Coordinates of C-alpha atoms and ligand atoms in Angstrom, one line a residue:
M1 CA 27.8 6.4 -18.8
K2 CA 23.9 7.2 -19.7
K3 CA 22.2 9.5 -19.2
M4 CA 18.5 9.8 -17.3
L5 CA 16.4 12.7 -16.0
S6 CA 13.5 13.5 -14.0
G7 CA 11.7 15.4 -11.6
I8 CA 8.9 15.8 -9.5
K9 CA 6.3 18.2 -9.1
P10 CA 6.7 20.3 -5.7
T11 CA 2.9 20.0 -4.7
G12 CA 1.1 19.3 -1.5
R13 CA 2.7 16.4 0.3
L14 CA 4.8 13.2 -1.1
T15 CA 3.1 9.9 -0.7
L16 CA 4.3 6.3 -0.7
G17 CA 3.1 6.6 -4.3
N18 CA 6.1 9.3 -4.7
Y19 CA 8.6 6.8 -3.5
I20 CA 8.2 3.7 -4.5
G21 CA 6.5 4.9 -7.8
A22 CA 10.0 7.7 -8.2
I23 CA 12.5 8.0 -6.1
R24 CA 13.4 4.9 -5.4
N25 CA 14.3 4.0 -8.4
F26 CA 16.3 7.4 -9.0
V27 CA 18.4 6.3 -5.9
N28 CA 19.3 2.8 -7.5
Y29 CA 20.0 4.6 -10.7
Q30 CA 22.3 7.6 -9.4
D31 CA 25.6 4.9 -9.3
N32 CA 25.1 3.5 -13.3
Y33 CA 23.3 6.7 -14.3
E34 CA 24.5 10.1 -14.9
L35 CA 21.6 10.9 -13.1
Y36 CA 19.6 14.6 -12.6
V37 CA 16.7 15.2 -10.8
F38 CA 15.0 18.7 -10.4
I39 CA 11.9 20.0 -9.4
A40 CA 9.3 20.7 -11.1
N41 CA 8.7 24.8 -10.0
M42 CA 6.8 25.9 -13.4
H43 CA 4.7 22.6 -13.6
A44 CA 3.4 23.1 -10.4
I45 CA 1.5 26.0 -11.4
T46 CA -0.1 24.9 -14.3
V47 CA -2.3 24.5 -11.1
A48 CA -3.0 27.9 -8.4
Q49 CA -0.4 27.4 -5.5
D50 CA -0.5 29.6 -2.7
K51 CA 3.2 30.6 -2.1
T52 CA 4.5 30.1 0.9
E53 CA 2.9 26.2 0.8
L54 CA 5.0 26.4 -2.7
K55 CA 8.0 27.6 -1.3
K56 CA 8.3 24.7 1.7
N57 CA 6.9 21.8 -0.4
T58 CA 10.2 22.3 -2.3
K59 CA 11.8 22.7 0.2
D60 CA 10.5 20.0 2.0
L61 CA 10.7 18.0 -1.9
I62 CA 14.6 18.2 -1.9
A63 CA 15.4 18.0 1.6
L64 CA 13.1 14.3 0.5
Y65 CA 15.4 14.0 -2.0
L66 CA 18.3 13.7 -0.1
A67 CA 16.8 11.8 3.4
C68 CA 15.3 8.9 0.8
G69 CA 19.5 8.1 -0.2
L70 CA 19.9 10.7 -3.3
D71 CA 23.5 11.6 -3.1
P72 CA 24.3 15.1 -4.3
N73 CA 28.2 14.0 -5.1
K74 CA 26.4 11.0 -7.6
V75 CA 23.1 13.1 -9.5
T76 CA 22.2 17.0 -9.8
I77 CA 19.9 17.9 -7.9
F78 CA 18.6 21.3 -9.5
L79 CA 15.8 23.6 -9.2
Q80 CA 13.5 24.7 -12.9
S81 CA 12.5 27.5 -12.5
D82 CA 16.7 28.9 -11.8
V83 CA 17.7 27.6 -15.6
H84 CA 15.5 29.9 -17.6
E85 CA 16.4 28.1 -20.2
H86 CA 13.9 25.4 -19.8
A87 CA 11.1 28.2 -20.2
E88 CA 12.9 29.0 -23.4
L89 CA 13.0 25.7 -24.7
G90 CA 9.7 25.4 -23.4
W91 CA 8.5 27.7 -25.9
I92 CA 10.2 25.7 -29.0
M93 CA 8.9 22.6 -28.6
T94 CA 5.3 24.5 -28.0
C95 CA 5.5 25.6 -31.1
S96 CA 6.0 22.1 -32.1
T97 CA 3.1 20.1 -31.0
Y98 CA 0.0 20.0 -32.4
M99 CA -2.7 21.0 -30.8
G100 CA -4.7 18.0 -31.6
E101 CA -1.3 15.7 -29.6
L102 CA -2.1 17.4 -26.8
Q103 CA -5.8 17.3 -26.8
R104 CA -4.9 13.7 -26.5
M105 CA -2.9 13.9 -23.5
T106 CA -4.5 12.3 -20.3
Q107 CA -5.1 14.8 -17.9
Y108 CA -6.1 17.6 -19.5
K109 CA -8.7 15.3 -21.3
D110 CA -10.3 14.1 -18.0
K111 CA -10.3 17.3 -16.9
A112 CA -12.2 19.0 -19.7
A113 CA -14.0 16.3 -19.8
K114 CA -15.3 16.2 -16.5
G115 CA -15.7 20.1 -17.6
E116 CA -13.3 21.2 -15.0
I117 CA -13.2 25.3 -15.2
G118 CA -10.3 27.4 -14.8
I119 CA -7.9 24.9 -17.0
T120 CA -5.4 27.1 -17.7
A121 CA -3.5 27.7 -20.7
G122 CA -0.2 26.5 -19.3
L123 CA -2.1 22.8 -17.8
F124 CA -2.7 22.7 -21.6
T125 CA 0.0 22.7 -23.4
Y126 CA 3.0 21.8 -20.4
P127 CA 3.6 17.9 -21.7
S128 CA 6.2 20.2 -24.0
L129 CA 8.0 22.0 -21.5
M130 CA 8.2 18.5 -19.6
A131 CA 9.2 17.7 -23.9
A132 CA 12.1 20.5 -22.7
D133 CA 12.4 19.5 -19.5
I134 CA 14.4 16.3 -20.6
L135 CA 15.8 17.3 -23.9
L136 CA 17.6 20.3 -23.0
Y137 CA 19.9 16.9 -21.5
D138 CA 19.6 14.6 -24.3
A139 CA 18.8 11.9 -21.7
D140 CA 18.6 8.1 -22.6
Y141 CA 16.2 7.2 -20.1
V142 CA 13.2 9.3 -18.2
P143 CA 12.6 7.2 -15.1
V144 CA 8.2 7.9 -14.0
G145 CA 5.1 6.8 -12.6
V146 CA 2.9 5.0 -15.8
D147 CA 1.1 7.8 -15.4
Q148 CA 3.3 9.9 -16.9
K149 CA 4.4 7.6 -19.9
Q150 CA 2.6 9.1 -22.1
H151 CA 4.4 12.4 -22.3
V152 CA 7.3 10.9 -22.6
E153 CA 5.9 9.5 -25.7
L154 CA 5.9 13.1 -26.9
T155 CA 8.6 14.3 -25.5
R156 CA 10.5 11.1 -28.0
N157 CA 7.3 12.7 -31.3
L158 CA 8.6 16.0 -30.7
A159 CA 12.9 14.9 -30.6
E160 CA 11.8 13.6 -33.8
R161 CA 10.1 16.0 -35.0
F162 CA 13.0 18.2 -34.8
N163 CA 15.8 16.3 -35.7
H164 CA 13.7 15.3 -39.6
R165 CA 13.3 18.7 -39.7
Y166 CA 16.4 20.3 -38.5
G167 CA 18.9 17.4 -38.2
D168 CA 20.5 15.5 -34.6
T169 CA 19.6 17.6 -32.5
F170 CA 17.9 16.1 -29.4
T171 CA 18.7 12.6 -27.9
V172 CA 15.5 10.1 -28.1
P173 CA 14.6 9.7 -24.6
E174 CA 13.3 6.0 -23.3
P175 CA 10.7 6.2 -20.5
L176 CA 11.4 3.6 -18.0
I177 CA 8.5 1.7 -16.1
A178 CA 9.6 -0.5 -13.0
K179 CA 8.2 -3.6 -12.7
V180 CA 7.0 -3.6 -8.9
G181 CA 5.5 -1.1 -7.8
A182 CA 4.7 0.9 -11.1
K183 CA 1.3 2.4 -9.4
V184 CA 1.0 2.6 -5.6
Y185 CA -3.0 2.3 -5.3
S186 CA -5.1 3.9 -2.5
L187 CA -5.6 2.1 0.9
Q188 CA -9.4 1.9 0.7
D189 CA -9.7 1.9 -3.2
P190 CA -7.2 -0.6 -4.4
T191 CA -8.3 0.2 -8.2
K192 CA -7.5 3.7 -7.6
K193 CA -3.9 5.8 -7.9
M194 CA -2.4 6.6 -4.1
S195 CA -2.1 10.3 -4.9
K196 CA -1.3 13.3 -2.6
S197 CA -4.7 14.7 -4.3
E198 CA -6.8 12.2 -3.0
E199 CA -9.5 13.1 -0.7
N200 CA -9.4 10.3 2.4
P201 CA -6.0 10.8 3.8
K202 CA -6.4 7.2 5.2
G203 CA -5.9 5.7 1.7
T204 CA -2.7 8.2 1.1
I205 CA 0.4 7.4 3.3
D206 CA 2.7 10.9 3.3
L207 CA 5.9 10.4 4.0
L208 CA 5.8 12.7 6.6
D209 CA 3.3 10.2 8.1
D210 CA 3.1 9.8 11.9
P211 CA 4.8 6.7 11.3
N212 CA 2.7 5.0 14.0
I213 CA -0.6 6.9 12.0
A214 CA 0.9 4.9 9.2
K215 CA 0.9 1.1 10.5
K216 CA -2.7 2.3 11.9
K217 CA -3.2 3.1 8.3
I218 CA -1.9 -0.2 6.6
M219 CA -4.0 -2.2 9.3
S220 CA -7.6 -0.8 7.9
A221 CA -5.8 -1.1 4.4
V222 CA -9.3 -2.4 2.2
T223 CA -9.3 -6.0 0.8
D224 CA -11.5 -8.2 0.4
S225 CA -12.6 -12.2 1.1
I226 CA -10.9 -14.5 -0.7
G227 CA -8.2 -14.6 2.4
I228 CA -5.2 -16.1 0.4
V229 CA -2.6 -13.8 0.2
Q230 CA -1.3 -14.5 -3.8
Y231 CA -0.9 -11.4 -6.0
D232 CA -4.2 -10.9 -8.6
I233 CA -4.7 -7.1 -9.0
D234 CA -7.8 -8.2 -10.5
T235 CA -10.0 -10.2 -7.8
Q236 CA -7.6 -8.3 -4.9
P237 CA -6.6 -5.5 -5.5
G238 CA -6.0 -4.0 -2.1
I239 CA -3.6 -7.9 -1.1
A240 CA -1.5 -7.0 -4.1
N241 CA -0.7 -3.4 -3.8
L242 CA 0.2 -4.4 0.3
L243 CA 1.9 -7.0 -1.7
T244 CA 3.7 -4.5 -3.8
I245 CA 4.5 -2.2 -0.5
L246 CA 6.6 -5.1 1.1
S247 CA 8.3 -5.5 -1.7
S248 CA 9.5 -2.5 -2.8
L249 CA 10.3 -1.6 1.2
T250 CA 12.1 -4.6 1.6
N251 CA 13.6 -5.5 -1.2
E252 CA 11.9 -9.8 -1.0
S253 CA 10.4 -10.4 -4.2
I254 CA 6.6 -10.7 -4.0
E255 CA 7.0 -14.9 -4.8
S256 CA 8.5 -15.5 -1.9
I257 CA 6.9 -13.3 0.3
T258 CA 3.5 -15.2 -1.0
K259 CA 5.1 -18.8 -0.5
R260 CA 5.9 -17.8 3.7
Y261 CA 2.0 -16.8 4.1
E262 CA 1.0 -19.9 2.1
G263 CA -1.7 -20.9 4.7
K264 CA -1.8 -18.5 6.7
G265 CA -4.1 -14.6 6.9
Y266 CA -4.4 -11.3 6.0
G267 CA -3.5 -10.2 10.5
E268 CA -0.1 -11.2 10.1
F269 CA 0.4 -9.9 6.4
K270 CA -0.4 -6.4 7.4
K271 CA 1.2 -6.4 10.4
E272 CA 4.6 -7.3 8.1
V273 CA 3.9 -4.5 6.1
A274 CA 2.5 -2.2 8.5
N275 CA 6.1 -2.7 10.2
A276 CA 8.0 -2.0 7.4
V277 CA 6.0 1.0 6.6
F278 CA 7.0 2.3 9.9
E279 CA 10.5 1.4 9.8
F280 CA 10.9 3.2 6.7
L281 CA 9.3 6.7 7.9
T282 CA 11.0 5.8 10.8
N283 CA 14.3 5.8 9.1
L284 CA 13.6 8.8 6.2
Q285 CA 11.8 11.5 8.8
K286 CA 15.3 11.3 10.7
N287 CA 17.1 12.0 7.5
Y288 CA 14.8 14.6 7.4
V289 CA 15.2 16.6 9.9
D290 CA 19.0 16.3 10.3
I291 CA 19.0 17.8 6.3
L292 CA 17.1 20.3 7.4
K293 CA 19.0 22.1 10.1
S294 CA 21.8 20.9 8.3
G295 CA 22.0 23.6 5.2
L296 CA 22.7 21.5 2.8
V297 CA 19.6 21.9 1.0
E298 CA 20.8 25.7 0.3
Q299 CA 23.8 24.3 -0.9
V300 CA 22.9 20.9 -3.4
I301 CA 20.2 23.3 -5.1
T302 CA 23.2 26.4 -5.6
E303 CA 26.0 23.3 -6.4
G304 CA 22.9 21.2 -9.0
N305 CA 22.2 25.1 -11.0
M306 CA 25.6 26.0 -11.4
K307 CA 25.3 22.2 -13.4
A308 CA 22.4 22.3 -14.6
S309 CA 23.0 25.4 -16.4
K310 CA 25.9 25.0 -17.9
L311 CA 24.7 22.0 -19.8
A312 CA 21.3 23.9 -20.5
A313 CA 23.0 26.4 -22.0
K314 CA 24.9 25.1 -24.3
K315 CA 21.8 22.9 -26.2
L316 CA 19.5 25.8 -26.3
R317 CA 22.7 28.0 -28.3
K318 CA 23.1 25.1 -30.1
V319 CA 19.3 25.1 -31.3
K320 CA 18.5 28.3 -31.9
R321 CA 21.9 28.3 -33.8
K322 CA 19.8 25.8 -36.3
I323 CA 16.0 27.1 -35.7
G324 CA 17.6 30.5 -37.4
F325 CA 17.8 32.1 -34.2
E326 CA 21.2 33.4 -34.1
I327 CA 22.2 36.2 -37.0
F328 CA 25.5 37.0 -36.5
Ligands
AMP401 P1 3.0 13.7 -9.3 O1 3.0 13.3 -7.4 O2 1.7 13.8 -10.1 O3 4.1 14.9 -8.9 O4 4.6 12.0 -9.7 C1 5.8 12.6 -9.6 C2 6.6 10.8 -9.3 O5 5.7 9.9 -8.5 C3 5.7 9.8 -10.9 O6 7.0 9.9 -11.5 C4 5.0 9.8 -11.0 O7 4.4 8.8 -11.7 C5 5.7 9.1 -9.3 N1 3.8 8.9 -8.5 C6 3.0 9.8 -8.2 N2 2.5 8.7 -7.4 C7 3.1 7.2 -8.1 C8 2.2 6.1 -7.0 N3 0.8 5.9 -6.1 N4 2.3 5.2 -7.6 C9 3.9 5.4 -8.5 N5 4.5 6.1 -8.7 C10 3.7 7.1 -8.4
LIG402 N1 5.3 15.6 -15.6 C1 5.2 14.8 -14.0 C2 4.7 14.6 -13.2 O1 3.5 15.4 -13.4 C3 6.8 16.0 -13.6 C4 8.3 16.2 -14.9 C5 7.8 17.2 -15.3 C6 8.7 15.3 -15.5 N2 8.9 17.4 -16.2 C7 9.4 16.4 -15.9 C8 9.3 13.9 -15.1 C9 10.6 15.2 -17.1 C10 10.4 13.5 -15.9 C11 11.1 14.2 -16.5 O2 4.5 14.3 -12.6

């Protein structure tokens, strides 16, 4: 079985974008891949975090992974900071990454260009840590949203660089970007990504939003005056976004949906999307509450950490031997 790994930062509340662009794909992959999914809390602290919130977000994220359908019997779910090998290989990777490579990473570049103050060194070097996350487990594939592709490409370069210098050590991973829903956009500004950090709450649907409020957000989503339900991301980004959402939640193809809406207006279409979102959130939140009550979160993480640590330790030993850290 091919290996696959991905992680999400426990910062802020998860959005429908996170579900459609990331978690939903993990659930689909769990039967056909040896899947590792982790909570990227070491990445979270590249930006200052409140302790109480970080703890809550971490627990919530694990519970939401499970509520979305990740099965701990099939997937290894673990907490990054509990597997110390990430920090160790992270440093080794930092030392084989060039400044120029990190300067080209858009996440850093955008912040620097905006003249943001208080950018930490961690935020700058975090793509090297991300490479370590992936390479520790010899992942063949890394399912991520399109915004993370650049980091996986850097990981490939670092893996190849290391293999070239020290001999075959790491699997060179490939990013896996889903076709539909690779990017979900803001409901209020459909040219911008739906994001945890968006200021206008009407633009974002949180997985823990009251389903009735979520319904209203869909009904008031920005569209256009063309009046035809069709997928055209340039001239009708709002409708294209709603089509992506509906198609992702119901598994009906966009083609089939637009066919059903030939000659019909936006009102009816929005209602269907709103109902699909309502139903999805209602089910998800019921699972989430049950999981938090059950004690499953602690059990899953304890077992996952153990499994991940074993693999990571083995890989790190090999790396240390290759670079000359093991002297006896
Ligand atoms: P983040 O919320 O930035 O930590 O991202 C976690 C994962 O969710 C990454 O794989 C992202 O690419 C994905 N993701 C976040 N927001 C969106 C979005 N609006 N559309 C699609 N994928 C997203
Ligand atoms: N950087 C990713 C994000 O911001 C999270 C992440 C950290 C990740 N390590 C990873 C994703 C390894 C995939 C694989 O969303």
